[in-house]
Amino acid sequence: MDNLTIANKTYTSRLLVGTGKYKDFTETRTAIEASGAEIVTVAIRRTNIGQNTNEPNLLDSISPSKYTLLPNTAGCYTVDDAVRTLRLARELLDGHNLVKLEVLGDPETLFPNMAETLRAAKILVTEGFDVMVYTSDDPIAARQLEEIGCVAIMPLASLIGSGMGILNPWNLQIIIDNAKVPVLVDAGVGTASDATIALELGCDGVLMNTAIAAAQNPVLMASAMRKAVEAGREAFLAGRMTKKVYTASPSSPVDGVIAST
Amino acid sequence: MSDSYTVQTTSLLLQHYCNFMIHITINGETHRFNQPINIAQLIDDQNLRGKRIAIERNGEIVPRSQFTEQFLADGDQLEVVVAVGGG
């Protein structure tokens, strides 16, 4: 069986999905079911104090008993905020250690601040967290994060929420070739073919949110992404034919073609 | 026990229970309480009972098991969080 293993836990799906930007929790739940994802990201935010006390809770729709929840540090720009957020997440989710770390450097590009990301990763690993880490597609940063003890390296394919697809397959390939922990593309996927390309390159998985949530039909896109990830993985395992640049090779027999004499 | 001692103690107790006032910052907003309150009572007070929340007090996580033990003090900074949709 071709499974994905992260921090000693095995998953059959290589598609990880977010829960942001959906119309309502019903759409969130339906899209996630269609995606087949087993790991689902959530954000941690201040609760409303003294108002809207009957507000529905995300965890009523996305049950922690059904999915592996991956609390993230989206919106955190400092080591302190990121570490505190994940400590709160661990308490919220009854000691659950698997987390997604991102320390952002700039609100315009949402590019990660790698110096701060490395510092935060070190603290979290020391505190016993299993850290899946959002990173730039810098192979050296990826290697350093792995050396710190992160359980998965998650380079961006392009900017968060941009849907621009995989802009630098070359860097991704270097990261994949050197990593001993799973590499997952996180951010930038826009449509099904982007996800397929990531898996064809040898990525162990893809994490996406906006590509599904911001599609005209999120549930149908979730289903497309599921198939795209499966197709990309199978193509990777099958091993593609060698590219022959500017060299045609007929698929049909060369001999026995009828010919006028 | 001298009368003056009794008077002094009574006055301190009165001050404690009648003029009790603490200010707590919860999620960035100041709240005033006129009687001693622990975290479990605060959760009831803010209609958060039964909600899936986590609490940080002055930068430290407050485990659920300590909600009744920990009484709030003047100037406490609390963060009360939930899981929301995110990517």
GROMACS .gro file of N, CA and C in nm, chain A residues 17-20 25 41-50 53-55 57-59 64 72 74 84 87-89 91-94 100 102 207 209, chain B residues 25-29 31 45-48 51-65 67 78-87:
model
  216
   17VAL      N    1  -0.601   1.961   0.334
   17VAL     CA    2  -0.681   2.079   0.298
   17VAL      C    3  -0.706   2.171   0.417
   18GLY      N    4  -0.727   2.297   0.383
   18GLY     CA    5  -0.759   2.397   0.484
   18GLY      C    6  -0.910   2.412   0.499
   19THR      N    7  -0.950   2.491   0.598
   19THR     CA    8  -1.092   2.509   0.627
   19THR      C    9  -1.134   2.655   0.616
   20GLY      N   10  -1.047   2.739   0.560
   20GLY     CA   11  -1.078   2.882   0.551
   20GLY      C   12  -1.154   2.917   0.425
   25PHE      N   13  -2.010   2.631   0.724
   25PHE     CA   14  -1.951   2.506   0.770
   25PHE      C   15  -2.002   2.385   0.693
   41THR      N   16  -0.635   2.150   0.812
   41THR     CA   17  -0.579   2.260   0.893
   41THR      C   18  -0.689   2.347   0.954
   42VAL      N   19  -0.659   2.401   1.070
   42VAL     CA   20  -0.747   2.499   1.136
   42VAL      C   21  -0.660   2.614   1.188
   43ALA      N   22  -0.722   2.729   1.204
   43ALA     CA   23  -0.652   2.843   1.263
   43ALA      C   24  -0.699   2.859   1.407
   44ILE      N   25  -0.619   2.930   1.485
   44ILE     CA   26  -0.650   2.955   1.626
   44ILE      C   27  -0.671   3.105   1.641
   45ARG      N   28  -0.790   3.143   1.690
   45ARG     CA   29  -0.820   3.285   1.703
   45ARG      C   30  -0.891   3.314   1.834
   46ARG      N   31  -0.884   3.442   1.876
   46ARG     CA   32  -0.957   3.487   1.994
   46ARG      C   33  -1.106   3.460   1.977
   47THR      N   34  -1.170   3.410   2.081
   47THR     CA   35  -1.314   3.389   2.074
   47THR      C   36  -1.386   3.520   2.103
   48ASN      N   37  -1.509   3.530   2.055
   48ASN     CA   38  -1.592   3.646   2.090
   48ASN      C   39  -1.626   3.637   2.238
   49ILE      N   40  -1.601   3.745   2.309
   49ILE     CA   41  -1.632   3.747   2.452
   49ILE      C   42  -1.767   3.816   2.471
   50GLY      N   43  -1.859   3.741   2.533
   50GLY     CA   44  -1.987   3.799   2.571
   50GLY      C   45  -2.080   3.834   2.455
   53THR      N   46  -2.294   3.397   2.152
   53THR     CA   47  -2.254   3.277   2.225
   53THR      C   48  -2.308   3.149   2.161
   54ASN      N   49  -2.407   3.164   2.071
   54ASN     CA   50  -2.458   3.043   2.005
   54ASN      C   51  -2.396   3.021   1.867
   55GLU      N   52  -2.289   3.096   1.840
   55GLU     CA   53  -2.218   3.081   1.714
   55GLU      C   54  -2.176   2.935   1.692
   57ASN      N   55  -1.954   2.617   1.598
   57ASN     CA   56  -1.810   2.595   1.614
   57ASN      C   57  -1.760   2.504   1.502
   58LEU      N   58  -1.647   2.541   1.444
   58LEU     CA   59  -1.588   2.463   1.334
   58LEU      C   60  -1.572   2.316   1.373
   59LEU      N   61  -1.532   2.293   1.499
   59LEU     CA   62  -1.503   2.156   1.541
   59LEU      C   63  -1.629   2.069   1.553
   64PRO      N   64  -1.263   1.631   1.542
   64PRO     CA   65  -1.126   1.584   1.569
   64PRO      C   66  -1.117   1.432   1.578
   72ASN      N   67  -0.265   2.572   1.273
   72ASN     CA   68  -0.157   2.650   1.210
   72ASN      C   69  -0.131   2.780   1.285
   74ALA      N   70  -0.106   3.069   1.110
   74ALA     CA   71  -0.133   3.171   1.008
   74ALA      C   72  -0.156   3.306   1.075
   84ARG      N   73   0.326   3.067   2.110
   84ARG     CA   74   0.211   3.077   2.203
   84ARG      C   75   0.084   3.020   2.138
   87ARG      N   76   0.098   2.643   2.148
   87ARG     CA   77   0.076   2.592   2.285
   87ARG      C   78  -0.073   2.594   2.317
   88LEU      N   79  -0.140   2.702   2.278
   88LEU     CA   80  -0.285   2.710   2.300
   88LEU      C   81  -0.356   2.602   2.219
   89ALA      N   82  -0.310   2.579   2.096
   89ALA     CA   83  -0.372   2.477   2.011
   89ALA      C   84  -0.360   2.339   2.074
   91GLU      N   85  -0.337   2.268   2.388
   91GLU     CA   86  -0.431   2.261   2.500
   91GLU      C   87  -0.574   2.244   2.449
   92LEU      N   88  -0.606   2.318   2.343
   92LEU     CA   89  -0.741   2.315   2.284
   92LEU      C   90  -0.774   2.175   2.232
   93LEU      N   91  -0.673   2.109   2.174
   93LEU     CA   92  -0.695   1.978   2.110
   93LEU      C   93  -0.644   1.863   2.196
   94ASP      N   94  -0.649   1.883   2.327
   94ASP     CA   95  -0.621   1.776   2.423
   94ASP      C   96  -0.484   1.711   2.405
  100LYS      N   97   0.120   2.291   1.225
  100LYS     CA   98   0.179   2.357   1.110
  100LYS      C   99   0.233   2.493   1.152
  102GLU      N  100   0.403   2.844   1.059
  102GLU     CA  101   0.441   2.944   0.960
  102GLU      C  102   0.465   3.074   1.033
  207LEU      N  103  -0.072   2.058   0.025
  207LEU     CA  104  -0.166   2.122   0.117
  207LEU      C  105  -0.226   2.243   0.045
  209ASN      N  106  -0.586   2.531   0.026
  209ASN     CA  107  -0.711   2.582   0.082
  209ASN      C  108  -0.787   2.662  -0.025
  286THR      N  109  -0.762   4.196   3.155
  286THR     CA  110  -0.769   4.213   3.010
  286THR      C  111  -0.797   4.077   2.947
  287ILE      N  112  -0.910   4.067   2.877
  287ILE     CA  113  -0.946   3.942   2.810
  287ILE      C  114  -0.951   3.969   2.660
  288ASN      N  115  -0.868   3.900   2.588
  288ASN     CA  116  -0.858   3.919   2.442
  288ASN      C  117  -0.846   4.067   2.404
  289GLY      N  118  -0.764   4.136   2.480
  289GLY     CA  119  -0.733   4.275   2.448
  289GLY      C  120  -0.831   4.377   2.504
  290GLU      N  121  -0.941   4.331   2.568
  290GLU     CA  122  -1.038   4.427   2.623
  290GLU      C  123  -1.042   4.417   2.775
  292HIS      N  124  -1.194   4.415   3.141
  292HIS     CA  125  -1.318   4.377   3.210
  292HIS      C  126  -1.297   4.402   3.360
  306ASP      N  127  -1.947   3.311   3.343
  306ASP     CA  128  -1.983   3.453   3.335
  306ASP      C  129  -1.989   3.502   3.190
  307GLN      N  130  -1.900   3.449   3.108
  307GLN     CA  131  -1.892   3.494   2.967
  307GLN      C  132  -1.966   3.398   2.872
  308ASN      N  133  -2.051   3.314   2.928
  308ASN     CA  134  -2.129   3.217   2.849
  308ASN      C  135  -2.043   3.128   2.760
  309LEU      N  136  -1.931   3.087   2.813
  309LEU     CA  137  -1.840   3.003   2.734
  309LEU      C  138  -1.838   2.858   2.782
  312LYS      N  139  -1.796   2.526   2.563
  312LYS     CA  140  -1.732   2.559   2.435
  312LYS      C  141  -1.591   2.502   2.433
  313ARG      N  142  -1.545   2.470   2.313
  313ARG     CA  143  -1.409   2.418   2.302
  313ARG      C  144  -1.313   2.537   2.294
  314ILE      N  145  -1.255   2.571   2.409
  314ILE     CA  146  -1.166   2.686   2.416
  314ILE      C  147  -1.035   2.647   2.484
  315ALA      N  148  -0.937   2.733   2.468
  315ALA     CA  149  -0.813   2.718   2.546
  315ALA      C  150  -0.779   2.856   2.601
  316ILE      N  151  -0.715   2.858   2.717
  316ILE     CA  152  -0.688   2.985   2.785
  316ILE      C  153  -0.540   2.999   2.820
  317GLU      N  154  -0.491   3.118   2.792
  317GLU     CA  155  -0.356   3.154   2.832
  317GLU      C  156  -0.367   3.268   2.932
  318ARG      N  157  -0.293   3.258   3.043
  318ARG     CA  158  -0.296   3.364   3.144
  318ARG      C  159  -0.154   3.417   3.161
  319ASN      N  160  -0.137   3.542   3.133
  319ASN     CA  161  -0.005   3.607   3.142
  319ASN      C  162   0.103   3.527   3.071
  320GLY      N  163   0.069   3.477   2.952
  320GLY     CA  164   0.168   3.407   2.870
  320GLY      C  165   0.181   3.258   2.898
  321GLU      N  166   0.110   3.209   3.001
  321GLU     CA  167   0.119   3.066   3.035
  321GLU      C  168  -0.015   2.997   3.010
  322ILE      N  169  -0.010   2.875   2.956
  322ILE     CA  170  -0.133   2.798   2.936
  322ILE      C  171  -0.195   2.763   3.071
  323VAL      N  172  -0.328   2.776   3.080
  323VAL     CA  173  -0.397   2.730   3.200
  323VAL      C  174  -0.464   2.597   3.166
  324PRO      N  175  -0.413   2.486   3.219
  324PRO     CA  176  -0.476   2.357   3.189
  324PRO      C  177  -0.619   2.355   3.243
  325ARG      N  178  -0.706   2.283   3.172
  325ARG     CA  179  -0.847   2.276   3.213
  325ARG      C  180  -0.862   2.232   3.359
  326SER      N  181  -0.772   2.144   3.401
  326SER     CA  182  -0.780   2.091   3.538
  326SER      C  183  -0.759   2.199   3.643
  328PHE      N  184  -0.887   2.517   3.616
  328PHE     CA  185  -0.983   2.627   3.598
  328PHE      C  186  -1.048   2.671   3.729
  339LEU      N  187  -0.552   3.778   2.981
  339LEU     CA  188  -0.600   3.647   2.936
  339LEU      C  189  -0.619   3.645   2.785
  340GLU      N  190  -0.587   3.531   2.726
  340GLU     CA  191  -0.623   3.505   2.587
  340GLU      C  192  -0.715   3.384   2.588
  341VAL      N  193  -0.830   3.397   2.524
  341VAL     CA  194  -0.926   3.286   2.517
  341VAL      C  195  -0.948   3.256   2.369
  342VAL      N  196  -0.908   3.137   2.327
  342VAL     CA  197  -0.910   3.109   2.182
  342VAL      C  198  -0.995   2.988   2.147
  343VAL      N  199  -1.034   2.985   2.020
  343VAL     CA  200  -1.108   2.872   1.961
  343VAL      C  201  -1.041   2.836   1.828
  344ALA      N  202  -1.081   2.721   1.774
  344ALA     CA  203  -1.038   2.684   1.639
  344ALA      C  204  -1.134   2.747   1.539
  345VAL      N  205  -1.080   2.806   1.435
  345VAL     CA  206  -1.164   2.863   1.327
  345VAL      C  207  -1.110   2.814   1.193
  346GLY      N  208  -1.187   2.840   1.088
  346GLY     CA  209  -1.143   2.798   0.955
  346GLY      C  210  -1.014   2.868   0.915
  347GLY      N  211  -0.923   2.792   0.857
  347GLY     CA  212  -0.797   2.851   0.813
  347GLY      C  213  -0.717   2.750   0.731
  348GLY      N  214  -0.618   2.803   0.659
  348GLY     CA  215  -0.543   2.715   0.568
  348GLY      C  216  -0.398   2.698   0.607
   0.00000   0.00000   0.00000
